[in-house]
mmCIF file of C-alpha atoms and ligand atoms in Angstrom:
data_model
loop_
_atom_site.group_PDB
_atom_site.id
_atom_site.type_symbol
_atom_site.label_atom_id
_atom_site.label_comp_id
_atom_site.label_asym_id
_atom_site.label_seq_id
_atom_site.Cartn_x
_atom_site.Cartn_y
_atom_site.Cartn_z
ATOM 1 C CA MET A 1 -76.365 -44.778 7.002
ATOM 2 C CA LYS A 2 -74.954 -45.433 4.024
ATOM 3 C CA PHE A 3 -77.787 -45.032 1.561
ATOM 4 C CA ILE A 4 -78.335 -41.667 2.991
ATOM 5 C CA LYS A 5 -74.696 -40.793 2.790
ATOM 6 C CA PHE A 6 -74.609 -42.190 -1.023
ATOM 7 C CA SER A 7 -77.534 -40.066 -1.623
ATOM 8 C CA PHE A 8 -75.969 -37.302 -0.904
ATOM 9 C CA ILE A 9 -72.423 -37.915 -2.607
ATOM 10 C CA LEU A 10 -74.633 -37.824 -5.634
ATOM 11 C CA PHE A 11 -76.548 -35.006 -4.938
ATOM 12 C CA LEU A 12 -73.459 -33.118 -4.363
ATOM 13 C CA PHE A 13 -71.878 -34.554 -7.412
ATOM 14 C CA GLY A 14 -74.914 -33.411 -9.216
ATOM 15 C CA ALA A 15 -74.732 -29.619 -7.511
ATOM 16 C CA CYS A 16 -70.969 -29.315 -7.806
ATOM 17 C CA SER A 17 -70.850 -29.781 -11.663
ATOM 18 C CA GLU A 18 -73.019 -26.542 -11.794
ATOM 19 C CA ASN A 19 -70.881 -24.329 -9.801
ATOM 20 C CA MET A 20 -67.707 -25.004 -11.191
ATOM 21 C CA LYS A 21 -65.552 -21.724 -12.354
ATOM 22 C CA VAL A 22 -62.248 -23.626 -12.907
ATOM 23 C CA GLU A 23 -61.892 -26.448 -15.937
ATOM 24 C CA HIS A 24 -59.709 -28.485 -14.998
ATOM 25 C CA ASN A 25 -57.349 -30.053 -18.169
ATOM 26 C CA LEU A 26 -54.401 -32.232 -17.949
ATOM 27 C CA VAL A 27 -50.822 -31.199 -18.995
ATOM 28 C CA ASN A 28 -50.569 -34.228 -20.584
ATOM 29 C CA LYS A 29 -52.991 -33.315 -24.233
ATOM 30 C CA LYS A 30 -52.536 -37.330 -25.356
ATOM 31 C CA ALA A 31 -53.813 -38.388 -21.609
ATOM 32 C CA THR A 32 -56.191 -41.582 -22.092
ATOM 33 C CA ILE A 33 -60.203 -40.774 -21.787
ATOM 34 C CA GLU A 34 -60.237 -42.318 -18.449
ATOM 35 C CA THR A 35 -57.504 -40.622 -17.168
ATOM 36 C CA GLN A 36 -58.560 -37.155 -18.218
ATOM 37 C CA ALA A 37 -62.232 -38.394 -17.009
ATOM 38 C CA LEU A 38 -60.340 -38.909 -13.122
ATOM 39 C CA TYR A 39 -58.927 -36.058 -13.562
ATOM 40 C CA HIS A 40 -61.833 -33.552 -14.512
ATOM 41 C CA ASN A 41 -64.028 -35.414 -11.796
ATOM 42 C CA LEU A 42 -61.100 -34.997 -8.924
ATOM 43 C CA GLY A 43 -61.100 -30.739 -9.808
ATOM 44 C CA LYS A 44 -65.270 -30.943 -9.642
ATOM 45 C CA LEU A 45 -65.097 -33.154 -6.188
ATOM 46 C CA ALA A 46 -62.508 -31.356 -4.803
ATOM 47 C CA ASP A 47 -64.986 -28.770 -2.967
ATOM 48 C CA THR A 48 -67.243 -31.708 -1.505
ATOM 49 C CA ALA A 49 -65.159 -35.156 -1.303
ATOM 50 C CA VAL A 50 -61.882 -36.302 -0.064
ATOM 51 C CA LEU A 51 -60.915 -39.090 -1.179
ATOM 52 C CA PHE A 52 -59.185 -41.429 1.564
ATOM 53 C CA GLY A 53 -56.682 -43.523 0.854
ATOM 54 C CA HIS A 54 -54.185 -45.947 2.594
ATOM 55 C CA GLN A 55 -50.781 -47.023 1.263
ATOM 56 C CA ASP A 56 -50.444 -50.603 0.885
ATOM 57 C CA ASP A 57 -53.540 -51.090 2.143
ATOM 58 C CA LEU A 58 -54.618 -54.775 0.455
ATOM 59 C CA ALA A 59 -51.366 -55.947 1.188
ATOM 60 C CA TYR A 60 -50.992 -56.027 4.239
ATOM 61 C CA GLY A 61 -51.911 -54.558 8.057
ATOM 62 C CA VAL A 62 -50.653 -54.982 11.018
ATOM 63 C CA GLY A 63 -50.352 -58.641 12.103
ATOM 64 C CA TRP A 64 -51.740 -59.982 8.648
ATOM 65 C CA ALA A 65 -49.657 -59.742 5.192
ATOM 66 C CA TYR A 66 -51.358 -60.898 1.703
ATOM 67 C CA GLU A 67 -54.747 -62.350 3.088
ATOM 68 C CA ALA A 68 -57.512 -62.083 -0.416
ATOM 69 C CA GLY A 69 -60.217 -59.472 1.151
ATOM 70 C CA ASN A 70 -58.139 -57.763 3.964
ATOM 71 C CA SER A 71 -58.094 -54.324 4.847
ATOM 72 C CA ASP A 72 -57.601 -52.710 7.954
ATOM 73 C CA VAL A 73 -59.526 -49.552 6.774
ATOM 74 C CA LYS A 74 -62.828 -52.100 6.141
ATOM 75 C CA LYS A 75 -61.991 -53.622 9.310
ATOM 76 C CA ILE A 76 -62.703 -50.509 11.292
ATOM 77 C CA ALA A 77 -64.625 -48.205 9.030
ATOM 78 C CA GLY A 78 -66.549 -50.978 6.902
ATOM 79 C CA ASP A 79 -65.138 -50.511 3.068
ATOM 80 C CA TYR A 80 -62.608 -50.476 1.726
ATOM 81 C CA PRO A 81 -60.734 -46.763 0.858
ATOM 82 C CA ALA A 82 -61.234 -45.036 -2.274
ATOM 83 C CA LEU A 83 -57.560 -44.392 -3.084
ATOM 84 C CA TYR A 84 -54.512 -46.843 -3.071
ATOM 85 C CA GLY A 85 -51.026 -45.736 -2.280
ATOM 86 C CA TRP A 86 -48.408 -47.919 -3.850
ATOM 87 C CA GLU A 87 -44.505 -47.614 -3.517
ATOM 88 C CA LEU A 88 -42.172 -48.441 -6.238
ATOM 89 C CA GLY A 89 -38.633 -48.273 -4.607
ATOM 90 C CA ASN A 90 -36.041 -51.404 -5.811
ATOM 91 C CA LEU A 91 -37.746 -51.487 -9.141
ATOM 92 C CA GLU A 92 -35.388 -50.214 -10.363
ATOM 93 C CA LEU A 93 -32.757 -52.269 -9.258
ATOM 94 C CA GLY A 94 -34.660 -55.418 -11.365
ATOM 95 C CA HIS A 95 -35.833 -56.673 -7.429
ATOM 96 C CA ALA A 96 -39.418 -58.948 -7.715
ATOM 97 C CA LYS A 97 -40.495 -57.278 -4.568
ATOM 98 C CA ASN A 98 -40.172 -53.394 -3.645
ATOM 99 C CA LEU A 99 -38.184 -51.833 -0.474
ATOM 100 C CA ASP A 100 -41.140 -53.054 2.145
ATOM 101 C CA SER A 101 -41.437 -56.263 0.367
ATOM 102 C CA VAL A 102 -44.496 -55.767 -2.012
ATOM 103 C CA PRO A 103 -44.113 -58.110 -4.902
ATOM 104 C CA PHE A 104 -44.162 -56.217 -8.266
ATOM 105 C CA GLU A 105 -46.695 -58.361 -9.646
ATOM 106 C CA ALA A 106 -49.210 -59.033 -6.498
ATOM 107 C CA MET A 107 -48.689 -54.972 -7.058
ATOM 108 C CA LYS A 108 -49.904 -54.971 -10.665
ATOM 109 C CA GLN A 109 -52.824 -57.222 -9.276
ATOM 110 C CA PHE A 110 -53.999 -55.308 -6.430
ATOM 111 C CA ILE A 111 -53.818 -51.703 -8.818
ATOM 112 C CA ARG A 112 -55.923 -53.822 -11.476
ATOM 113 C CA ASP A 113 -58.498 -55.164 -8.921
ATOM 114 C CA ALA A 114 -59.196 -51.374 -7.231
ATOM 115 C CA TYR A 115 -59.454 -49.798 -10.804
ATOM 116 C CA ALA A 116 -62.274 -52.671 -11.165
ATOM 117 C CA ALA A 117 -63.819 -51.792 -8.316
ATOM 118 C CA GLY A 118 -64.033 -47.971 -9.235
ATOM 119 C CA SER A 119 -61.099 -46.700 -6.785
ATOM 120 C CA VAL A 120 -57.769 -44.423 -7.563
ATOM 121 C CA ILE A 121 -54.074 -45.096 -7.459
ATOM 122 C CA SER A 122 -51.148 -43.231 -6.191
ATOM 123 C CA ILE A 123 -47.464 -44.357 -7.309
ATOM 124 C CA SER A 124 -44.286 -42.600 -5.102
ATOM 125 C CA TRP A 125 -40.947 -43.564 -5.726
ATOM 126 C CA HIS A 126 -38.383 -43.892 -3.379
ATOM 127 C CA ALA A 127 -35.221 -44.439 -5.605
ATOM 128 C CA ASN A 128 -32.247 -45.944 -4.714
ATOM 129 C CA ASN A 129 -29.527 -43.189 -5.233
ATOM 130 C CA PRO A 130 -27.712 -43.836 -8.429
ATOM 131 C CA LEU A 131 -24.775 -42.455 -7.032
ATOM 132 C CA THR A 132 -23.978 -44.069 -3.922
ATOM 133 C CA GLY A 133 -25.417 -47.088 -4.283
ATOM 134 C CA LYS A 134 -27.024 -46.513 -1.169
ATOM 135 C CA ASN A 135 -30.942 -46.117 -0.261
ATOM 136 C CA ALA A 136 -33.193 -42.914 -1.192
ATOM 137 C CA TRP A 137 -32.525 -41.793 2.223
ATOM 138 C CA ASP A 138 -28.866 -40.852 1.221
ATOM 139 C CA PRO A 139 -28.686 -36.972 0.606
ATOM 140 C CA ALA A 140 -25.226 -37.022 -1.571
ATOM 141 C CA ALA A 141 -24.309 -33.838 -3.097
ATOM 142 C CA GLY A 142 -23.882 -33.947 -6.860
ATOM 143 C CA THR A 143 -26.541 -36.793 -6.995
ATOM 144 C CA VAL A 144 -29.042 -35.358 -8.613
ATOM 145 C CA ALA A 145 -26.286 -33.537 -11.269
ATOM 146 C CA SER A 146 -24.767 -36.785 -12.109
ATOM 147 C CA ILE A 147 -28.181 -38.331 -13.734
ATOM 148 C CA LEU A 148 -29.108 -35.305 -15.861
ATOM 149 C CA GLU A 149 -27.744 -35.045 -19.652
ATOM 150 C CA GLY A 150 -23.602 -35.182 -19.405
ATOM 151 C CA GLY A 151 -23.478 -36.836 -15.928
ATOM 152 C CA SER A 152 -21.384 -40.086 -14.584
ATOM 153 C CA LYS A 153 -25.342 -41.983 -13.965
ATOM 154 C CA HIS A 154 -27.163 -40.418 -16.626
ATOM 155 C CA GLU A 155 -27.116 -43.756 -18.330
ATOM 156 C CA LEU A 156 -27.908 -45.604 -15.132
ATOM 157 C CA PHE A 157 -30.641 -43.616 -14.422
ATOM 158 C CA ILE A 158 -32.494 -43.678 -17.790
ATOM 159 C CA SER A 159 -32.025 -47.872 -17.653
ATOM 160 C CA TRP A 160 -33.843 -46.916 -13.966
ATOM 161 C CA LEU A 161 -36.696 -44.691 -15.684
ATOM 162 C CA GLU A 162 -36.870 -47.375 -18.254
ATOM 163 C CA LYS A 163 -37.881 -50.083 -15.204
ATOM 164 C CA VAL A 164 -40.403 -47.704 -14.221
ATOM 165 C CA GLY A 165 -41.836 -46.702 -17.503
ATOM 166 C CA ASP A 166 -42.409 -50.794 -18.162
ATOM 167 C CA PHE A 167 -44.251 -50.957 -14.914
ATOM 168 C CA LEU A 168 -46.643 -48.129 -15.559
ATOM 169 C CA GLY A 169 -47.474 -49.403 -19.240
ATOM 170 C CA ASP A 170 -48.474 -52.785 -17.775
ATOM 171 C CA LEU A 171 -51.084 -51.126 -15.854
ATOM 172 C CA LYS A 172 -53.911 -52.135 -18.099
ATOM 173 C CA ASP A 173 -57.405 -53.420 -17.408
ATOM 174 C CA ALA A 174 -58.909 -56.723 -18.626
ATOM 175 C CA LYS A 175 -59.659 -54.930 -21.923
ATOM 176 C CA GLY A 176 -56.170 -53.331 -22.327
ATOM 177 C CA THR A 177 -57.389 -50.066 -20.960
ATOM 178 C CA PRO A 178 -54.839 -48.169 -19.524
ATOM 179 C CA ILE A 179 -55.020 -47.776 -15.586
ATOM 180 C CA PRO A 180 -54.637 -43.747 -14.452
ATOM 181 C CA VAL A 181 -52.023 -43.006 -12.038
ATOM 182 C CA LEU A 182 -51.660 -39.832 -9.975
ATOM 183 C CA PHE A 183 -48.020 -40.049 -10.296
ATOM 184 C CA ARG A 184 -45.939 -38.539 -7.427
ATOM 185 C CA PRO A 185 -42.307 -38.837 -7.968
ATOM 186 C CA TRP A 186 -39.118 -36.922 -6.469
ATOM 187 C CA HIS A 187 -42.044 -36.360 -2.992
ATOM 188 C CA GLU A 188 -40.921 -34.290 0.143
ATOM 189 C CA LEU A 189 -38.298 -32.235 -2.103
ATOM 190 C CA THR A 190 -38.226 -29.639 0.913
ATOM 191 C CA GLY A 191 -37.508 -31.995 2.744
ATOM 192 C CA ASN A 192 -33.378 -32.768 3.629
ATOM 193 C CA TRP A 193 -33.397 -36.963 4.082
ATOM 194 C CA PHE A 194 -33.961 -37.516 -0.115
ATOM 195 C CA TRP A 195 -30.834 -37.098 -2.466
ATOM 196 C CA TRP A 196 -33.291 -35.196 -4.889
ATOM 197 C CA CYS A 197 -34.142 -32.834 -1.827
ATOM 198 C CA GLN A 198 -33.794 -29.468 -1.459
ATOM 199 C CA ASN A 199 -30.805 -29.461 0.208
ATOM 200 C CA VAL A 200 -28.284 -31.118 -2.277
ATOM 201 C CA CYS A 201 -29.548 -29.677 -5.581
ATOM 202 C CA THR A 202 -30.388 -26.589 -7.230
ATOM 203 C CA PRO A 203 -34.103 -25.483 -8.082
ATOM 204 C CA ASP A 204 -33.059 -25.568 -11.276
ATOM 205 C CA GLU A 205 -31.062 -29.471 -10.829
ATOM 206 C CA PHE A 206 -34.388 -30.071 -9.213
ATOM 207 C CA LYS A 207 -36.188 -28.846 -12.235
ATOM 208 C CA GLN A 208 -34.332 -30.761 -14.492
ATOM 209 C CA LEU A 209 -34.623 -34.246 -13.148
ATOM 210 C CA TRP A 210 -38.434 -33.317 -12.935
ATOM 211 C CA ALA A 211 -38.080 -32.357 -16.964
ATOM 212 C CA LEU A 212 -36.303 -35.196 -17.386
ATOM 213 C CA THR A 213 -38.527 -37.887 -15.717
ATOM 214 C CA TYR A 214 -41.183 -36.073 -17.319
ATOM 215 C CA ASP A 215 -40.123 -36.264 -20.701
ATOM 216 C CA TYR A 216 -39.157 -39.930 -20.688
ATOM 217 C CA LEU A 217 -42.302 -40.976 -18.826
ATOM 218 C CA VAL A 218 -44.662 -39.112 -21.679
ATOM 219 C CA ASN A 219 -42.658 -38.136 -24.845
ATOM 220 C CA LYS A 220 -40.043 -40.961 -25.210
ATOM 221 C CA ARG A 221 -42.404 -43.548 -23.246
ATOM 222 C CA GLU A 222 -45.671 -42.366 -24.152
ATOM 223 C CA LEU A 223 -47.407 -43.323 -21.129
ATOM 224 C CA ASN A 224 -50.413 -41.365 -21.660
ATOM 225 C CA ASN A 225 -52.666 -42.936 -18.147
ATOM 226 C CA LEU A 226 -50.043 -40.373 -15.847
ATOM 227 C CA ILE A 227 -51.560 -37.721 -13.781
ATOM 228 C CA TRP A 228 -48.140 -35.775 -12.765
ATOM 229 C CA VAL A 229 -47.944 -34.740 -8.790
ATOM 230 C CA TYR A 230 -45.938 -32.296 -7.448
ATOM 231 C CA ASN A 231 -45.440 -33.136 -4.039
ATOM 232 C CA THR A 232 -43.500 -30.821 -1.490
ATOM 233 C CA ALA A 233 -42.700 -31.587 2.141
ATOM 234 C CA GLU A 234 -43.295 -29.026 4.461
ATOM 235 C CA PHE A 235 -43.214 -25.173 3.244
ATOM 236 C CA ASN A 236 -43.686 -21.678 4.949
ATOM 237 C CA SER A 237 -44.583 -19.469 2.140
ATOM 238 C CA THR A 238 -45.735 -20.292 -1.918
ATOM 239 C CA GLU A 239 -42.612 -18.481 -3.070
ATOM 240 C CA GLN A 240 -41.045 -21.341 -1.323
ATOM 241 C CA PHE A 241 -43.660 -24.214 -2.368
ATOM 242 C CA LEU A 242 -42.514 -22.339 -6.504
ATOM 243 C CA GLU A 243 -39.314 -22.661 -5.757
ATOM 244 C CA ARG A 244 -38.419 -25.917 -7.305
ATOM 245 C CA TYR A 245 -42.351 -26.025 -8.982
ATOM 246 C CA PRO A 246 -41.293 -28.039 -12.403
ATOM 247 C CA GLY A 247 -43.804 -25.729 -13.847
ATOM 248 C CA ASN A 248 -47.510 -25.627 -15.082
ATOM 249 C CA GLY A 249 -46.780 -27.571 -18.227
ATOM 250 C CA SER A 250 -45.954 -30.875 -16.133
ATOM 251 C CA ALA A 251 -47.319 -30.623 -13.219
ATOM 252 C CA ASP A 252 -51.463 -31.535 -12.674
ATOM 253 C CA VAL A 253 -51.892 -31.738 -8.872
ATOM 254 C CA ILE A 254 -50.168 -29.874 -6.268
ATOM 255 C CA SER A 255 -49.449 -31.401 -3.011
ATOM 256 C CA PHE A 256 -47.762 -31.788 0.193
ATOM 257 C CA ASP A 257 -46.840 -34.453 2.647
ATOM 258 C CA ALA A 258 -47.172 -33.550 6.404
ATOM 259 C CA TYR A 259 -47.269 -36.266 9.679
ATOM 260 C CA GLN A 260 -48.724 -35.644 13.421
ATOM 261 C CA HIS A 261 -45.594 -35.799 16.165
ATOM 262 C CA GLU A 262 -46.671 -36.349 19.580
ATOM 263 C CA ASN A 263 -44.443 -33.339 20.339
ATOM 264 C CA GLN A 264 -46.827 -31.430 18.351
ATOM 265 C CA LEU A 265 -49.473 -31.390 21.463
ATOM 266 C CA THR A 266 -49.856 -28.955 23.662
ATOM 267 C CA SER A 267 -52.053 -28.178 26.052
ATOM 268 C CA GLU A 268 -53.179 -25.064 24.020
ATOM 269 C CA GLU A 269 -52.893 -26.473 20.805
ATOM 270 C CA ASN A 270 -51.754 -28.827 18.189
ATOM 271 C CA THR A 271 -48.851 -27.445 15.913
ATOM 272 C CA PHE A 272 -49.611 -29.746 13.505
ATOM 273 C CA VAL A 273 -53.555 -28.312 12.824
ATOM 274 C CA LYS A 274 -51.541 -25.374 12.654
ATOM 275 C CA GLN A 275 -49.165 -26.266 10.205
ATOM 276 C CA VAL A 276 -51.527 -27.743 7.529
ATOM 277 C CA ASP A 277 -54.374 -25.296 8.108
ATOM 278 C CA ALA A 278 -51.613 -22.478 7.041
ATOM 279 C CA ARG A 279 -50.332 -24.968 4.238
ATOM 280 C CA LEU A 280 -53.632 -26.047 2.683
ATOM 281 C CA ALA A 281 -54.428 -22.587 2.609
ATOM 282 C CA MET A 282 -51.575 -21.459 0.739
ATOM 283 C CA LEU A 283 -52.230 -24.702 -1.603
ATOM 284 C CA ASN A 284 -55.782 -23.372 -2.337
ATOM 285 C CA ILE A 285 -54.963 -20.238 -3.430
ATOM 286 C CA LEU A 286 -52.125 -21.896 -5.479
ATOM 287 C CA ALA A 287 -54.133 -24.488 -7.023
ATOM 288 C CA ASP A 288 -57.178 -21.748 -8.196
ATOM 289 C CA SER A 289 -54.829 -19.246 -9.364
ATOM 290 C CA LEU A 290 -52.845 -22.485 -11.391
ATOM 291 C CA GLN A 291 -55.744 -24.097 -12.152
ATOM 292 C CA LYS A 292 -54.814 -27.297 -10.548
ATOM 293 C CA ILE A 293 -56.047 -29.580 -7.899
ATOM 294 C CA PRO A 294 -54.651 -29.957 -4.642
ATOM 295 C CA ALA A 295 -54.107 -32.595 -2.375
ATOM 296 C CA LEU A 296 -52.566 -33.931 0.834
ATOM 297 C CA ALA A 297 -50.422 -36.813 -0.456
ATOM 298 C CA GLU A 298 -49.262 -38.134 2.643
ATOM 299 C CA THR A 299 -50.536 -37.753 6.395
ATOM 300 C CA GLY A 300 -50.861 -39.529 9.091
ATOM 301 C CA PHE A 301 -50.085 -40.101 13.352
ATOM 302 C CA GLU A 302 -47.977 -43.489 13.818
ATOM 303 C CA ALA A 303 -49.758 -45.604 15.740
ATOM 304 C CA ILE A 304 -52.592 -43.004 16.942
ATOM 305 C CA PRO A 305 -51.908 -42.130 20.519
ATOM 306 C CA LYS A 306 -55.181 -39.513 20.627
ATOM 307 C CA ALA A 307 -58.420 -40.804 20.614
ATOM 308 C CA ASP A 308 -60.391 -37.960 18.955
ATOM 309 C CA TRP A 309 -57.849 -37.290 16.359
ATOM 310 C CA TRP A 310 -59.776 -38.240 13.011
ATOM 311 C CA THR A 311 -62.685 -36.097 14.180
ATOM 312 C CA ASN A 312 -61.051 -33.251 16.123
ATOM 313 C CA ASP A 313 -57.936 -32.801 14.256
ATOM 314 C CA LEU A 314 -57.475 -34.293 10.888
ATOM 315 C CA LEU A 315 -61.438 -33.812 9.951
ATOM 316 C CA PRO A 316 -61.279 -30.520 10.296
ATOM 317 C CA LEU A 317 -58.659 -29.431 8.082
ATOM 318 C CA LEU A 318 -60.913 -31.620 5.366
ATOM 319 C CA LYS A 319 -63.699 -29.625 5.532
ATOM 320 C CA LYS A 320 -62.179 -26.208 5.883
ATOM 321 C CA HIS A 321 -60.068 -26.271 2.926
ATOM 322 C CA ARG A 322 -60.104 -28.056 -0.277
ATOM 323 C CA VAL A 323 -58.370 -31.132 -0.658
ATOM 324 C CA SER A 324 -59.024 -33.655 -3.273
ATOM 325 C CA TYR A 325 -57.444 -36.805 -1.608
ATOM 326 C CA VAL A 326 -55.600 -37.255 1.274
ATOM 327 C CA LEU A 327 -53.392 -41.108 1.859
ATOM 328 C CA LEU A 328 -52.562 -42.341 5.332
ATOM 329 C CA TRP A 329 -49.599 -44.068 5.618
ATOM 330 C CA ARG A 330 -48.860 -47.520 5.812
ATOM 331 C CA ASN A 331 -49.760 -49.829 8.469
ATOM 332 C CA ALA A 332 -46.679 -52.126 8.795
ATOM 333 C CA GLY A 333 -47.147 -53.369 12.579
ATOM 334 C CA VAL A 334 -43.809 -54.338 14.489
ATOM 335 C CA MET A 335 -41.142 -52.591 12.241
ATOM 336 C CA PRO A 336 -37.813 -55.624 12.072
ATOM 337 C CA GLY A 337 -35.440 -54.632 14.848
ATOM 338 C CA LYS A 338 -37.458 -52.276 16.360
ATOM 339 C CA GLU A 339 -39.891 -52.121 19.303
ATOM 340 C CA LYS A 340 -42.340 -49.442 18.053
ATOM 341 C CA MET A 341 -45.376 -50.135 15.863
ATOM 342 C CA HIS A 342 -45.401 -48.492 12.902
ATOM 343 C CA TYR A 343 -48.945 -47.860 11.709
ATOM 344 C CA TYR A 344 -51.499 -45.153 10.850
ATOM 345 C CA VAL A 345 -54.633 -46.724 10.550
ATOM 346 C CA PRO A 346 -56.136 -47.666 13.336
ATOM 347 C CA VAL A 347 -57.061 -51.556 14.454
ATOM 348 C CA GLU A 348 -59.457 -53.406 16.525
ATOM 349 C CA GLY A 349 -59.151 -52.073 20.295
ATOM 350 C CA ASP A 350 -56.667 -48.791 19.360
ATOM 351 C CA VAL A 351 -58.109 -45.456 21.226
ATOM 352 C CA SER A 352 -58.601 -43.928 18.030
ATOM 353 C CA ALA A 353 -61.001 -47.122 16.815
ATOM 354 C CA ALA A 354 -63.921 -45.079 17.126
ATOM 355 C CA ASP A 355 -63.063 -42.046 16.317
ATOM 356 C CA PHE A 356 -61.960 -43.414 13.101
ATOM 357 C CA LYS A 357 -64.958 -44.996 12.040
ATOM 358 C CA LYS A 358 -66.913 -41.767 13.083
ATOM 359 C CA PHE A 359 -64.663 -39.697 10.789
ATOM 360 C CA ALA A 360 -64.880 -42.475 7.777
ATOM 361 C CA ALA A 361 -68.619 -42.675 8.105
ATOM 362 C CA ASP A 362 -68.679 -38.642 7.432
ATOM 363 C CA PRO A 363 -70.281 -37.610 4.249
ATOM 364 C CA LYS A 364 -67.312 -35.874 3.173
ATOM 365 C CA ILE A 365 -64.719 -38.351 3.657
ATOM 366 C CA TRP A 366 -65.157 -41.089 0.345
ATOM 367 C CA LEU A 367 -64.353 -45.056 0.849
ATOM 368 C CA ALA A 368 -64.304 -47.136 -1.910
ATOM 369 C CA ASN A 369 -68.775 -47.511 -2.427
ATOM 370 C CA GLU A 370 -68.786 -43.439 -2.596
ATOM 371 C CA ALA A 371 -65.950 -43.588 -5.855
ATOM 372 C CA LYS A 372 -67.309 -46.515 -7.070
ATOM 373 C CA ALA A 373 -70.957 -44.471 -7.296
ATOM 374 C CA ALA A 374 -69.278 -41.466 -8.561
ATOM 375 C CA GLN A 375 -67.900 -43.569 -11.277
ATOM 376 C CA LEU A 376 -64.790 -41.378 -11.443
ATOM 377 C CA TYR A 377 -63.379 -42.503 -14.703
ATOM 378 C CA ILE A 378 -66.042 -41.092 -16.587
ATOM 379 C CA LYS A 379 -66.212 -37.635 -17.575
ATOM 380 C CA LYS A 380 -69.497 -36.259 -15.920
HETATM 381 C C1 BMA B 1 -41.489 -44.931 5.464
HETATM 382 C C2 BMA B 1 -41.369 -45.554 6.602
HETATM 383 C C3 BMA B 1 -40.185 -46.820 5.562
HETATM 384 C C4 BMA B 1 -41.020 -47.296 4.466
HETATM 385 C C5 BMA B 1 -40.715 -45.920 3.159
HETATM 386 C C6 BMA B 1 -40.993 -46.299 1.873
HETATM 387 O O1 BMA B 1 -42.150 -43.660 5.776
HETATM 388 O O2 BMA B 1 -42.633 -46.878 6.002
HETATM 389 O O3 BMA B 1 -40.685 -48.111 6.559
HETATM 390 O O4 BMA B 1 -39.585 -47.949 3.840
HETATM 391 O O5 BMA B 1 -41.272 -44.924 4.085
HETATM 392 O O6 BMA B 1 -42.447 -46.853 2.006
#
């Protein structure tokens, strides 16, 4: 089965290179060869494959933490994810662990291991609020303005970017080659829960925040291993999606986050599917016209209570539209102080475990072995 899936992948990769119309080039012309190759290959593969990703996959899962080789994806699907999501929140405060207790040194090693295995890395940053000192979920008006040039928190913010720059610059393989990263700062900007969201800054302020971040990391720090991911939450029109788009010169991937909630399931339809279908259709049109790569930057159904959610709801969306990669959110298990379980990839005994296995075996869905076979860091 695996072999058939493998051969099919190699065939698709070859076939799709011939049909390729759009040339995908990174906004940073100094990007490393490996970063350029990854971007180019993701662009070529977007028609035929979806790289399956999972947040914090190697660090912990439901009922375990820091056990070498363990992965909740592997336990059910038989292979590791093709893409790993990691998170930098609290790095800016100089902490040794991120906001979800992942030690940054361990994270770096997981990233090196994943790169060595031919897999892909995506990094987000739930930065604390530099104005109020509270966490990222403090949408205080004026925060973005306070960190722009001339603002009272500008220097503080630059010192935060410095720490992020150090971390991203330290991601190198054994030979010293920088490891390419899909970097998605200021994600879910169309929501109303973070201090960089649309309800508390103007489109122009948001664009300045993006420009400041891009300019510091790319031009000042000369980090040439970043693929810049513009990542909204919900949106209902292309105009809304583009209202805060930083511009074609500083974004490579266009994406959004969308979560399934139980109250979206009615006997007639699943409104999550309906909404994501409409958004992916808009995203695909934009990706073509802007010559960018489309992705589903975060998704999931907490504790996945629907037995066929993977093949009946998520998979048809990924087959109908071009989606370069999809990232399922973290398997935290029981949250401290809460009764409910917080996880997005099923574990043994779950109602959707068998369906997830089927989903992962679909030729369209790539896990680590398919990513490795495709040699994503070599330009094809
Ligand atoms: C949220 C939850 C939180 C977590 C945050 C950042 O969706 O998983 O528990 O702290 O993401 O990773």
